[in-house]
mmCIF file of C-alpha atoms and ligand atoms in Angstrom:
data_model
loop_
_atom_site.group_PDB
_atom_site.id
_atom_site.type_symbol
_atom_site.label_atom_id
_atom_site.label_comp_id
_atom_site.label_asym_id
_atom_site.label_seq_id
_atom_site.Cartn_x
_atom_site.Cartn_y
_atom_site.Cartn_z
ATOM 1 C CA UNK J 1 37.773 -28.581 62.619
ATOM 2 C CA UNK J 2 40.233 -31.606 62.217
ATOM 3 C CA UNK J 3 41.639 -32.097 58.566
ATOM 4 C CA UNK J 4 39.439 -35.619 57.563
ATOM 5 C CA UNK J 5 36.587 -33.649 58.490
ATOM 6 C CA UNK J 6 36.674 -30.852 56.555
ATOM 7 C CA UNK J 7 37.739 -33.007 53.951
ATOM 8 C CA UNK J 8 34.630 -35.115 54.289
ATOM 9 C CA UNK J 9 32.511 -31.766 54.161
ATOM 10 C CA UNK J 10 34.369 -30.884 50.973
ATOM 11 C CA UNK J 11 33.343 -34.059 49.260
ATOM 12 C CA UNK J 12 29.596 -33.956 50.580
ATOM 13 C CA UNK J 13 29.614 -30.606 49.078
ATOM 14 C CA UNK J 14 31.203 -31.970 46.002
ATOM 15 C CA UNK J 15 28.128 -34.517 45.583
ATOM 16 C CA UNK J 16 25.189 -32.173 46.148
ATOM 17 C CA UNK J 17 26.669 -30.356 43.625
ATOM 18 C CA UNK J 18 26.339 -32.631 41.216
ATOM 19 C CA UNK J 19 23.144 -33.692 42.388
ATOM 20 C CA UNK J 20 21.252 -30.358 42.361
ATOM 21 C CA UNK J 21 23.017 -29.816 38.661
ATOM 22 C CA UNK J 22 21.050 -32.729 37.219
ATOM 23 C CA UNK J 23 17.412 -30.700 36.988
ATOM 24 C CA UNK J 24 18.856 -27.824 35.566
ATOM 25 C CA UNK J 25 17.866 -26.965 32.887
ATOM 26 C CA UNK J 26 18.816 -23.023 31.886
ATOM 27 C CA UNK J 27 22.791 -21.720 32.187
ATOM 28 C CA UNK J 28 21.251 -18.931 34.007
ATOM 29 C CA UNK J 29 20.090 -21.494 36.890
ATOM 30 C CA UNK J 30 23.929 -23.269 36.506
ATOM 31 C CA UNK J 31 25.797 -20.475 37.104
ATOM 32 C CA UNK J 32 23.721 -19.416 40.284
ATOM 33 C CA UNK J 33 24.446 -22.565 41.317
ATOM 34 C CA UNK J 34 27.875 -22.430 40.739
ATOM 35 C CA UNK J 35 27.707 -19.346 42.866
ATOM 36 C CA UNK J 36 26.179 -20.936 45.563
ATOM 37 C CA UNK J 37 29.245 -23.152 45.545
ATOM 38 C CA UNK J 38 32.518 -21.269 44.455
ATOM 39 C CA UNK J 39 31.487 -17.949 44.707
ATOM 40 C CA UNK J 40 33.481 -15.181 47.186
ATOM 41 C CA UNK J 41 30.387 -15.776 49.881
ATOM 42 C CA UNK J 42 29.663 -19.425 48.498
ATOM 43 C CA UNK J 43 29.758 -22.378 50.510
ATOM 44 C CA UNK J 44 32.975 -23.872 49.258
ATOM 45 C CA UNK J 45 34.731 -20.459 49.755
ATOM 46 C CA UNK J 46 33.298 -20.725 53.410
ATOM 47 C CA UNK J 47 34.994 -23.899 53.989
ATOM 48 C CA UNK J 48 38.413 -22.970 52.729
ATOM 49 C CA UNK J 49 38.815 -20.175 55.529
ATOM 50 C CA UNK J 50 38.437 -23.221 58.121
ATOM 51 C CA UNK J 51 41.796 -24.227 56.480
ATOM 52 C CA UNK J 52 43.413 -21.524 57.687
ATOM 53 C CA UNK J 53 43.533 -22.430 61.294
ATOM 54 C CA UNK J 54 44.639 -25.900 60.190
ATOM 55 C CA UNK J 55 48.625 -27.050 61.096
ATOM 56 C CA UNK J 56 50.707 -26.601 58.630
ATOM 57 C CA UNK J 57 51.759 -29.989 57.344
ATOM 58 C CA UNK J 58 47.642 -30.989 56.982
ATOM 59 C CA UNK J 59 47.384 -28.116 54.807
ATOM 60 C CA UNK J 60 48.669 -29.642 51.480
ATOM 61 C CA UNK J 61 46.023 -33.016 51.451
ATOM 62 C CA UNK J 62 43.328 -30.320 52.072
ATOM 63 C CA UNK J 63 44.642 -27.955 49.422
ATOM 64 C CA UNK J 64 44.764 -30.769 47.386
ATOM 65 C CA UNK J 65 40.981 -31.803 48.132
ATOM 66 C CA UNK J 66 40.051 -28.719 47.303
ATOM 67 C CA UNK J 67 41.055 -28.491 43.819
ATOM 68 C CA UNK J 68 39.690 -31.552 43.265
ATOM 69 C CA UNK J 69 35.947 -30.522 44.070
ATOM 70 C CA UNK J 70 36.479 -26.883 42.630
ATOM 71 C CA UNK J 71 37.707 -28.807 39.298
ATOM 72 C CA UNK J 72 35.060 -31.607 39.663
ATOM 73 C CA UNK J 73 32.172 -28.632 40.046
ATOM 74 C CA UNK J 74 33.493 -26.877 37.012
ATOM 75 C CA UNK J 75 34.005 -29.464 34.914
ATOM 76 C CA UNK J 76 30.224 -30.565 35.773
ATOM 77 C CA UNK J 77 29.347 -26.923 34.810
ATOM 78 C CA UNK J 78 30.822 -27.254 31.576
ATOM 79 C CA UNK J 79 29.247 -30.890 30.383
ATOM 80 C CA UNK J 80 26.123 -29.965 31.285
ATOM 81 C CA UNK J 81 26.401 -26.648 29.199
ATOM 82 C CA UNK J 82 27.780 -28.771 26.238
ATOM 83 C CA UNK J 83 24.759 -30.869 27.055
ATOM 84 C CA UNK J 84 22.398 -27.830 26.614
ATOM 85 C CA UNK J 85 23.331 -26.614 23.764
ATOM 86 C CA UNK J 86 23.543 -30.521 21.927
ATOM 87 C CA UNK J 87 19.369 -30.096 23.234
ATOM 88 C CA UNK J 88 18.785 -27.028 21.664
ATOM 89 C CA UNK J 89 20.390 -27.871 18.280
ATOM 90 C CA UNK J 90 18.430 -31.263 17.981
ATOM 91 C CA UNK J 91 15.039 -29.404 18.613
ATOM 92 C CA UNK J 92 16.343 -26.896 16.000
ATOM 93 C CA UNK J 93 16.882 -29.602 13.301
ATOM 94 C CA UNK J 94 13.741 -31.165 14.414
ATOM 95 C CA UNK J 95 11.794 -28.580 13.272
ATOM 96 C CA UNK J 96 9.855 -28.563 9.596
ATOM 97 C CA UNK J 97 9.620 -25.302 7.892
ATOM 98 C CA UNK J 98 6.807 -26.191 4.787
ATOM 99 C CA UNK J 99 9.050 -24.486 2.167
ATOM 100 C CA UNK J 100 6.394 -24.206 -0.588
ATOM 101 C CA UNK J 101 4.332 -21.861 1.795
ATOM 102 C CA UNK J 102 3.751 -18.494 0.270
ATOM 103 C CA UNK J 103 5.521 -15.394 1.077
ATOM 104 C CA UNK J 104 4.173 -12.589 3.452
ATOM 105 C CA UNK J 105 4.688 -9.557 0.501
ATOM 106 C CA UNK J 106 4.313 -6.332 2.006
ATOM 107 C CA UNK J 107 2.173 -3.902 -0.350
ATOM 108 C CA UNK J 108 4.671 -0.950 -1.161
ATOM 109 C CA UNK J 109 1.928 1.170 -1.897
ATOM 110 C CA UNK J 110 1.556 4.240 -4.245
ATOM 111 C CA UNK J 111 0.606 7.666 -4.572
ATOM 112 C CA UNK J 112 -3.322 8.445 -4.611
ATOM 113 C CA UNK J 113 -4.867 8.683 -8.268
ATOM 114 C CA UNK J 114 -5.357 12.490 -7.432
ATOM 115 C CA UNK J 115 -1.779 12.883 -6.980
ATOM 116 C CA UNK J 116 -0.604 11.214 -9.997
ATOM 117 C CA UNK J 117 -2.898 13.738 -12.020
ATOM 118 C CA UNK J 118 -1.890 16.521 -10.370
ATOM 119 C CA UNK J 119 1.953 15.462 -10.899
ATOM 120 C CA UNK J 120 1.335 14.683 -14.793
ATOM 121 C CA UNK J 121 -0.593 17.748 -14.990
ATOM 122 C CA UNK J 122 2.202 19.851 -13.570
ATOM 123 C CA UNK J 123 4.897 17.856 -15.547
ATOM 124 C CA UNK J 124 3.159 18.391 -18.971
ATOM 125 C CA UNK J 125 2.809 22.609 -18.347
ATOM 126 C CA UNK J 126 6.403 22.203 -16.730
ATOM 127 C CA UNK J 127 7.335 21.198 -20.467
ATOM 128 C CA UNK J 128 6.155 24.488 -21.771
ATOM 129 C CA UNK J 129 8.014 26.309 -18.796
ATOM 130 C CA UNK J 130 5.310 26.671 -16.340
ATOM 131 C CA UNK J 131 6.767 27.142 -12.595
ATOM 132 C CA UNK J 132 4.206 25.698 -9.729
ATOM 133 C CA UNK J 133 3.175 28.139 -7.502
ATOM 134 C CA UNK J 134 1.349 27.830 -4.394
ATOM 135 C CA UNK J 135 -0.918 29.796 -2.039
ATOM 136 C CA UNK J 136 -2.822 28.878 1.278
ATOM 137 C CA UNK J 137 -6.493 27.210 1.517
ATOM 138 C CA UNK J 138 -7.270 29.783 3.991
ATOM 139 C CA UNK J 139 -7.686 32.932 1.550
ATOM 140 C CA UNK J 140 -8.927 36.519 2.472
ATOM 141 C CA UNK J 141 -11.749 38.145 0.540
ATOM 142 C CA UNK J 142 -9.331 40.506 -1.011
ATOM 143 C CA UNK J 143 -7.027 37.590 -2.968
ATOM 144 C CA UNK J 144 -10.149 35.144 -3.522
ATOM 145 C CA UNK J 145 -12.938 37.698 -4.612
ATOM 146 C CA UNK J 146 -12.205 41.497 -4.446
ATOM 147 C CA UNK J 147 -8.850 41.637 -6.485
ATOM 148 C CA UNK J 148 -10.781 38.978 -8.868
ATOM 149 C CA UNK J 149 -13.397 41.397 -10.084
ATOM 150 C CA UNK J 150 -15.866 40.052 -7.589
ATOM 151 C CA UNK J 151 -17.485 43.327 -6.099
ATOM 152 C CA UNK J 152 -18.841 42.626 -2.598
ATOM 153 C CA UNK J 153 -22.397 42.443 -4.020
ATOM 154 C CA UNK J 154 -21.245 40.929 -7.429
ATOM 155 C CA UNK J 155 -23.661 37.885 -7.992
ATOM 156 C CA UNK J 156 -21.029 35.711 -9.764
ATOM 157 C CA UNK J 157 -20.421 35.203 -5.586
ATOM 158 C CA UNK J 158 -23.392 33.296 -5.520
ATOM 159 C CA UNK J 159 -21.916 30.508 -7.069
ATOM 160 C CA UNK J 160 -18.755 30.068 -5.024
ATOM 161 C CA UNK J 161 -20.168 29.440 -1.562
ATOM 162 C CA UNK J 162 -17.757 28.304 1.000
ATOM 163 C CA UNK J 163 -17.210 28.775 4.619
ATOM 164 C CA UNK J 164 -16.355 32.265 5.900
ATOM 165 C CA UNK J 165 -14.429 33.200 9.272
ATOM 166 C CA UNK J 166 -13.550 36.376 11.061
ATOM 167 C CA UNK J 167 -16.466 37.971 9.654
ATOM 168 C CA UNK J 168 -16.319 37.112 6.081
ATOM 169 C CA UNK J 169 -12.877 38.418 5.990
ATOM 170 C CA UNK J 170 -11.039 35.150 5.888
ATOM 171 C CA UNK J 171 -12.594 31.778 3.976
ATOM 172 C CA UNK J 172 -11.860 28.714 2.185
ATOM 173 C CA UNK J 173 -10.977 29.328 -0.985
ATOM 174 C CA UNK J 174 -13.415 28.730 -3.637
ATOM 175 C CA UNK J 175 -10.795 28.330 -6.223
ATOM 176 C CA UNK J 176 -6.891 28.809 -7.109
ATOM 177 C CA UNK J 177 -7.111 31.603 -8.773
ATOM 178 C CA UNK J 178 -6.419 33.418 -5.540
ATOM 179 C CA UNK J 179 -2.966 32.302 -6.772
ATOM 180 C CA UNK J 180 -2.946 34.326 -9.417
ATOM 181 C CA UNK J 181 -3.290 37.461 -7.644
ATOM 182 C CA UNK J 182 -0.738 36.212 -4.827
ATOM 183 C CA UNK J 183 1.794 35.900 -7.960
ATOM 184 C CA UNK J 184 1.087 39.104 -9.553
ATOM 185 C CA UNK J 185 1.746 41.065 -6.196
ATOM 186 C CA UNK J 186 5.399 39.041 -5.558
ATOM 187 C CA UNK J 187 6.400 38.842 -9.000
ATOM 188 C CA UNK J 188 6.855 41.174 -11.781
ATOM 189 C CA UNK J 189 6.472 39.631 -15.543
ATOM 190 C CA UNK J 190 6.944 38.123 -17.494
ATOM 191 C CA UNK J 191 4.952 35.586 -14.917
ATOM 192 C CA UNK J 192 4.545 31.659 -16.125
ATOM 193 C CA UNK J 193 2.981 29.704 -13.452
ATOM 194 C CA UNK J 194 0.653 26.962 -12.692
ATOM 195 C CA UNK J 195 -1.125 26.538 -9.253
ATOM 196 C CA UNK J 196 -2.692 22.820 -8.214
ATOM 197 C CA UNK J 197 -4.374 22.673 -5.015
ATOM 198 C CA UNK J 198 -7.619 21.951 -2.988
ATOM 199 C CA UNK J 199 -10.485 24.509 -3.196
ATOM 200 C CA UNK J 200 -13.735 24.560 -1.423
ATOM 201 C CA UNK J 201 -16.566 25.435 -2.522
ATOM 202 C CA UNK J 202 -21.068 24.434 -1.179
ATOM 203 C CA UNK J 203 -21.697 21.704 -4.045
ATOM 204 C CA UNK J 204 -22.492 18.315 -3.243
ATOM 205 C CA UNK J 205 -23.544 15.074 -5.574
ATOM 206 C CA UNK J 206 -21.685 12.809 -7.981
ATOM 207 C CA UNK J 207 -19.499 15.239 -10.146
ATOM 208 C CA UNK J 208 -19.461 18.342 -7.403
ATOM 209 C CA UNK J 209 -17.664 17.528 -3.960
ATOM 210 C CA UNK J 210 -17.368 20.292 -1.349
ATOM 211 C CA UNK J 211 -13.889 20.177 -1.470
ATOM 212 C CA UNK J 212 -12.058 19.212 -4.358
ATOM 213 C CA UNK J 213 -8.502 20.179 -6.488
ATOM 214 C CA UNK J 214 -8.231 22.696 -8.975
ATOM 215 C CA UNK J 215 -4.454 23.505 -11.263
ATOM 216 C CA UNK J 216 -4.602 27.331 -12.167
ATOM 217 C CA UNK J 217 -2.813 28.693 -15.285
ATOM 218 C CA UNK J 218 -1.762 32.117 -15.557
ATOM 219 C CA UNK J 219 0.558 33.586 -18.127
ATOM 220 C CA UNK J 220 1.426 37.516 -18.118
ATOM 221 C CA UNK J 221 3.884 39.084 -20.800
ATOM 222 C CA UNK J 222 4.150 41.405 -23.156
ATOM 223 C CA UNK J 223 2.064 40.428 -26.255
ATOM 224 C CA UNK J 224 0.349 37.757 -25.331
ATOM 225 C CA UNK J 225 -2.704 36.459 -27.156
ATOM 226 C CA UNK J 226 -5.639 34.095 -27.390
ATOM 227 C CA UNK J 227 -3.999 32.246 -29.493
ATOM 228 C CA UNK J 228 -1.175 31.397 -27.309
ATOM 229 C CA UNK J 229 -3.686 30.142 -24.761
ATOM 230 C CA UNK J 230 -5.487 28.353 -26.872
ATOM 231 C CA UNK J 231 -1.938 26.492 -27.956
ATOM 232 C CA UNK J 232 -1.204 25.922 -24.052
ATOM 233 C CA UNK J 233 -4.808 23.863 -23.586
ATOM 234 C CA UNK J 234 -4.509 22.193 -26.691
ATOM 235 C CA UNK J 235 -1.063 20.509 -26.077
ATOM 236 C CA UNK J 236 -2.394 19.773 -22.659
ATOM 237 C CA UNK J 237 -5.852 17.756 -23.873
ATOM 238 C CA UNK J 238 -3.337 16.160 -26.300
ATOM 239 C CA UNK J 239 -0.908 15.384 -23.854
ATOM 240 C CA UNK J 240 -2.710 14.204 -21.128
ATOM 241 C CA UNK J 241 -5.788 12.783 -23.253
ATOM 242 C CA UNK J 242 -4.780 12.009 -26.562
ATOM 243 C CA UNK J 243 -2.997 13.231 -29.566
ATOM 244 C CA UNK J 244 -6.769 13.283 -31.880
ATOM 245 C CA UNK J 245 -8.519 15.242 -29.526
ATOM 246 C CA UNK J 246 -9.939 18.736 -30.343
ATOM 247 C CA UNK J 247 -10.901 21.712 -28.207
ATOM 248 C CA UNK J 248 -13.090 24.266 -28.445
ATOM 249 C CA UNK J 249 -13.954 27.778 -26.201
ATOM 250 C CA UNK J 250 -17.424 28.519 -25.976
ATOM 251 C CA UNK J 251 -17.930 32.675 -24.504
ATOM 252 C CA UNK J 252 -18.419 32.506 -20.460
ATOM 253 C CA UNK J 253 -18.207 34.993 -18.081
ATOM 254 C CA UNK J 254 -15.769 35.337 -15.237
ATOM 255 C CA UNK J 255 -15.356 37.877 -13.597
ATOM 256 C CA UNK J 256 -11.452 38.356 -13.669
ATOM 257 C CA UNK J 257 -10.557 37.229 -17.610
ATOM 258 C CA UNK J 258 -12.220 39.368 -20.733
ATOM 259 C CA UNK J 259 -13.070 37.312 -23.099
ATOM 260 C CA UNK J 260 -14.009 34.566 -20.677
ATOM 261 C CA UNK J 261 -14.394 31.113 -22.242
ATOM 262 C CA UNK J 262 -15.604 27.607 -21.302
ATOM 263 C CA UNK J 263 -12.949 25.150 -22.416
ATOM 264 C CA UNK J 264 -14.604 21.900 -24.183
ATOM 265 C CA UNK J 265 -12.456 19.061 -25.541
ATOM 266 C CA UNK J 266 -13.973 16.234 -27.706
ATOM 267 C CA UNK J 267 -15.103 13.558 -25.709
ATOM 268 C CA UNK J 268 -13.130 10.361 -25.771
ATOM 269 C CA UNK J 269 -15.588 7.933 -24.594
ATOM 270 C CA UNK J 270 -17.757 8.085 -27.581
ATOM 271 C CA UNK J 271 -15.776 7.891 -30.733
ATOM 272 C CA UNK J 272 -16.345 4.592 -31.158
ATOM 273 C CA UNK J 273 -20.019 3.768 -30.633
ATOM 274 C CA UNK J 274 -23.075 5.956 -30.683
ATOM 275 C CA UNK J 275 -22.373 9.385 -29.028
ATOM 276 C CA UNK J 276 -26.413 10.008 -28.709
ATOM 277 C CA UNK J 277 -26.201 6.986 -26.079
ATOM 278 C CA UNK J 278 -22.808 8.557 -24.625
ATOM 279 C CA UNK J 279 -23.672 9.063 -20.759
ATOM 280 C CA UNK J 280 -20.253 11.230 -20.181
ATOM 281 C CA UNK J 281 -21.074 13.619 -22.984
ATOM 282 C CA UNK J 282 -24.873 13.718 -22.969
ATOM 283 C CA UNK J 283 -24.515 13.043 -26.957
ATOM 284 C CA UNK J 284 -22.982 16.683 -27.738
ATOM 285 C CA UNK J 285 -19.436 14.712 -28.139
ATOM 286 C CA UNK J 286 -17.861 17.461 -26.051
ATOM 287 C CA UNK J 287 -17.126 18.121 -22.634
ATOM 288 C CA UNK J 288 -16.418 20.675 -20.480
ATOM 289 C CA UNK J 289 -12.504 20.622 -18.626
ATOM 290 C CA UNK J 290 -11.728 24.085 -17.588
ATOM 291 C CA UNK J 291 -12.706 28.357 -17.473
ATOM 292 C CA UNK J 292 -9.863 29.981 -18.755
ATOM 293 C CA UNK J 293 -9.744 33.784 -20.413
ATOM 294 C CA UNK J 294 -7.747 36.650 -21.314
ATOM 295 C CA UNK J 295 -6.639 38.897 -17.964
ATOM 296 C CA UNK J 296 -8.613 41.642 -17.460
ATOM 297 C CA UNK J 297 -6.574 45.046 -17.505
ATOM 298 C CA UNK J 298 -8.409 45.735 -14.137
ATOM 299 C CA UNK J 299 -6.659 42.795 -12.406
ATOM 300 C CA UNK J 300 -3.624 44.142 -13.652
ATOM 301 C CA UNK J 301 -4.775 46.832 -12.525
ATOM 302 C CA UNK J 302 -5.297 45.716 -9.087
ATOM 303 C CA UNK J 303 -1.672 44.103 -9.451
ATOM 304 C CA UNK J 304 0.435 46.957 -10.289
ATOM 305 C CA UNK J 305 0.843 45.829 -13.076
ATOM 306 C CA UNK J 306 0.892 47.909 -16.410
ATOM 307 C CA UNK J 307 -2.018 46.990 -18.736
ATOM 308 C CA UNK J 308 -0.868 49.151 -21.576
ATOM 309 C CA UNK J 309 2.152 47.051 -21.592
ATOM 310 C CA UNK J 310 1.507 43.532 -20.372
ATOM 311 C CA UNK J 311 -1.222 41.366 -21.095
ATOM 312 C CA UNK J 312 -2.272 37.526 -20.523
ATOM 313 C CA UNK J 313 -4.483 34.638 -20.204
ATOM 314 C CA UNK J 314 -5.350 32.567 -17.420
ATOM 315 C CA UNK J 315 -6.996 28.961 -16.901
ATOM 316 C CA UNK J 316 -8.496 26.820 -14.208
ATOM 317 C CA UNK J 317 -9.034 23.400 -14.326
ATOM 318 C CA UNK J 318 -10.362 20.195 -11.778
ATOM 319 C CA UNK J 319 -7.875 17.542 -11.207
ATOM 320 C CA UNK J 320 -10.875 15.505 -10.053
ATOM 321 C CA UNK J 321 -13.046 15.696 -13.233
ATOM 322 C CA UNK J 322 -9.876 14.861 -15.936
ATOM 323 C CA UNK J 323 -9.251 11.697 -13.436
ATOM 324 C CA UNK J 324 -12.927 11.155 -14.108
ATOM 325 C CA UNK J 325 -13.253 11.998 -17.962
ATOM 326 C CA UNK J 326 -9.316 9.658 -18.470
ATOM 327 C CA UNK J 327 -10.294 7.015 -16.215
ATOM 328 C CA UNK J 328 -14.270 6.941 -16.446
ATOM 329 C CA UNK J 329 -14.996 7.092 -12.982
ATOM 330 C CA UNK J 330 -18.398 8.025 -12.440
ATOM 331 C CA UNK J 331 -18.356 9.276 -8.691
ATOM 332 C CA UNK J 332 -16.194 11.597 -7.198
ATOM 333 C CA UNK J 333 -17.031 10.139 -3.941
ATOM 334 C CA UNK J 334 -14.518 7.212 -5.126
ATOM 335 C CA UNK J 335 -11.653 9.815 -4.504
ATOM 336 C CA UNK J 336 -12.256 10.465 -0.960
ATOM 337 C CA UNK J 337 -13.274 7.022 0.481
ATOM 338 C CA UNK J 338 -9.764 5.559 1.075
ATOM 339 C CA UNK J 339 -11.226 2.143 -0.664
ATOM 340 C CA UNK J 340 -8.931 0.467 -1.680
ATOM 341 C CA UNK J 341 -10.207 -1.546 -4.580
ATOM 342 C CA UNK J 342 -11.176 1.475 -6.206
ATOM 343 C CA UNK J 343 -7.525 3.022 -5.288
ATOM 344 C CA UNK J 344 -5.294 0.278 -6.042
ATOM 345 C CA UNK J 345 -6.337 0.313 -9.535
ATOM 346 C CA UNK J 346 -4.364 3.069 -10.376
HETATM 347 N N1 LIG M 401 -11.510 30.168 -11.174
HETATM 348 C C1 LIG M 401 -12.493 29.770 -12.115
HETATM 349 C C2 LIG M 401 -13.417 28.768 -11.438
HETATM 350 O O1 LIG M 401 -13.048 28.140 -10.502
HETATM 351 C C3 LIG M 401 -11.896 29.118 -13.346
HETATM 352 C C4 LIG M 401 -11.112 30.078 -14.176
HETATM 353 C C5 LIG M 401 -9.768 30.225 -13.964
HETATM 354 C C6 LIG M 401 -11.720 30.832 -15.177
HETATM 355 C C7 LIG M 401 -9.020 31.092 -14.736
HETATM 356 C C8 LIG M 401 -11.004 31.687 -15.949
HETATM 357 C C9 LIG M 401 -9.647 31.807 -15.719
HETATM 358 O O2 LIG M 401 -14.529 28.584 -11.855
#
């Protein structure tokens, strides 16, 4: 191909260039383009091997034409880049952001009422040197019944019903006080624990739930008397429901503690006003918060653990009914529902 010529192709390749580059719109699309053109198989690279077989003394003008398109392409490249980004920062400014437009606040959240009594609960005995201990919700009939005093025929078992497995060997436990036992077998005294966790048990309407939380109490040392439990439940009620508060045991039978005792502390929601109308109390101005009892040497016993020299008391409590009695919530249902206008109250 004679020198004008491929001079003349250079140029027409030099304007189609420029006029394919007009509609572009994206640098992705430009620098295909550009490929197309100056790139190792592009069509401008395919024209300089034709100068190759050109005479010498031509070569120079052509050289020279080349770097003229090569520079004219690039330089295109580049102005319409400039030009792309001078697009996209006028749309930018052109956009209104409405300032006074609130916030999206993400809710942080918080731990379930349930929780928060259990963890006050624990601090408060933790301040009279209770450890937390823990056992499984799948008990065997040994921990939650047998060791407990509860004979297989015992009818105290007719009032902790729960689901057995395997036979009646294995079960939900009907309360913590499996705990105790678990303790009493790893640990020798003195022994200072409390126990929070979910028990099961066949109750259902608004103050009985067939699965609810318990926080055992159990204290074994030597000498240790009513009176001290008495002193542990008191600074608890005043604690966790107020310094004026009162409590008193009335005799119960369990079959595990000797004496056995119903805990009642005064009721706080009828100080004020007429405690005959009192729908938490029922007008006796006390309620009842917890079981609770001296050890009996048999469960020592069952322990290995000396009841000529050690002795104790034990306690049991719902999380679920002081959340009701501080809080006046009438249903337990309200704890399990996952509403959250009843849960982000607390
Ligand atoms: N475990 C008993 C219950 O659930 C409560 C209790 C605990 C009573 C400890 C006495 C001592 O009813």
């Amino acid at each position: 191909m004679p020198a004008e010529e491929l001079i003349g192709k250079l140029d027409g390749l030099g304007s189609e260039f420029a006029q394919a580059l007009v509609s572009l719109s994206s640098e992705q699309d430009i620098r295909e383009l550009q490929a197309q053109f100056l790139g190792k198989k592009g069509r401008v690279s395919a024209l300089m091997r034709e100068m190759g077989k050109l005479p010498p003394d031509t070569r120079r003008v052509v050289g020279a034409a080349f770097n003229r398109v090569k520079d004219g392409i690039a330089g295109a490249v580049d102005g319409k880049l400039d030009e792309l980004v001078k697009v996209a920062e006028a749309a930018d400014l052109e956009r209104t952001i409405d300032v006074s437009l609130p916030g999206r606040v993400r809710s942080a959240g918080h731990v379930h009422l349930l929780t928060q009594v259990r963890n006050e609960a624990v601090a408060i005995f933790g301040e009279l040197g209770f450890e937390v201990a823990e056992g499984p919700q799948i008990e065997n009939d040994f921990n939650n019944f047998e060791a407990l005093g509860f004979a297989k025929d015992h009818p105290a078992r007719d009032e902790q019903d729960t689901f057995f497995v395997d036979d009646g060997k294995l079960l939900l436990r009907t309360h913590t006080s499996p705990v105790q036992i678990r303790t009493m077998l790893s640990q020798e005294p003195p022994i200072k624990i409390v126990a929070p966790g979910a028990v099961y048990r066949r109750d259902d309407d608004p103050t009985h739930s067939p699965m609810f939380w318990q926080i055992e109490g159990l204290l074994i040392d030597e000498q240790v008397r009513f009176s001290d439990l008495k002193g542990v439940l008191l600074h608890f009620v005043k604690r966790y429901f107020g310094e004026d508060l009162d409590i008193r045991f009335r005799p119960s039978f369990f079959p595990f503690v000797e004496p056995g005792a119903e805990v009642d502390m005064q009721c706080s929601f009828c100080t004020d006003s007429d405690s005959s109308k009192c729908r938490v109390c029922k007008g006796t101005t006390w309620v009842e918060i917890a079981g609770a009892g001296m050890v009996d040497p048999v469960v020592l016993t069952h322990c290995k653990i000396d009841p000529e020299r050690y002795t104790g008391f034990a306690f049991g409590m719902g999380l679920e009914r002081m959340a009701m009695l501080r809080y006046g919530v009438s249903d337990i249902k309200n704890f399990y529902e996952g509403d959250m206008r009843f849960l982000t109250q607390f």
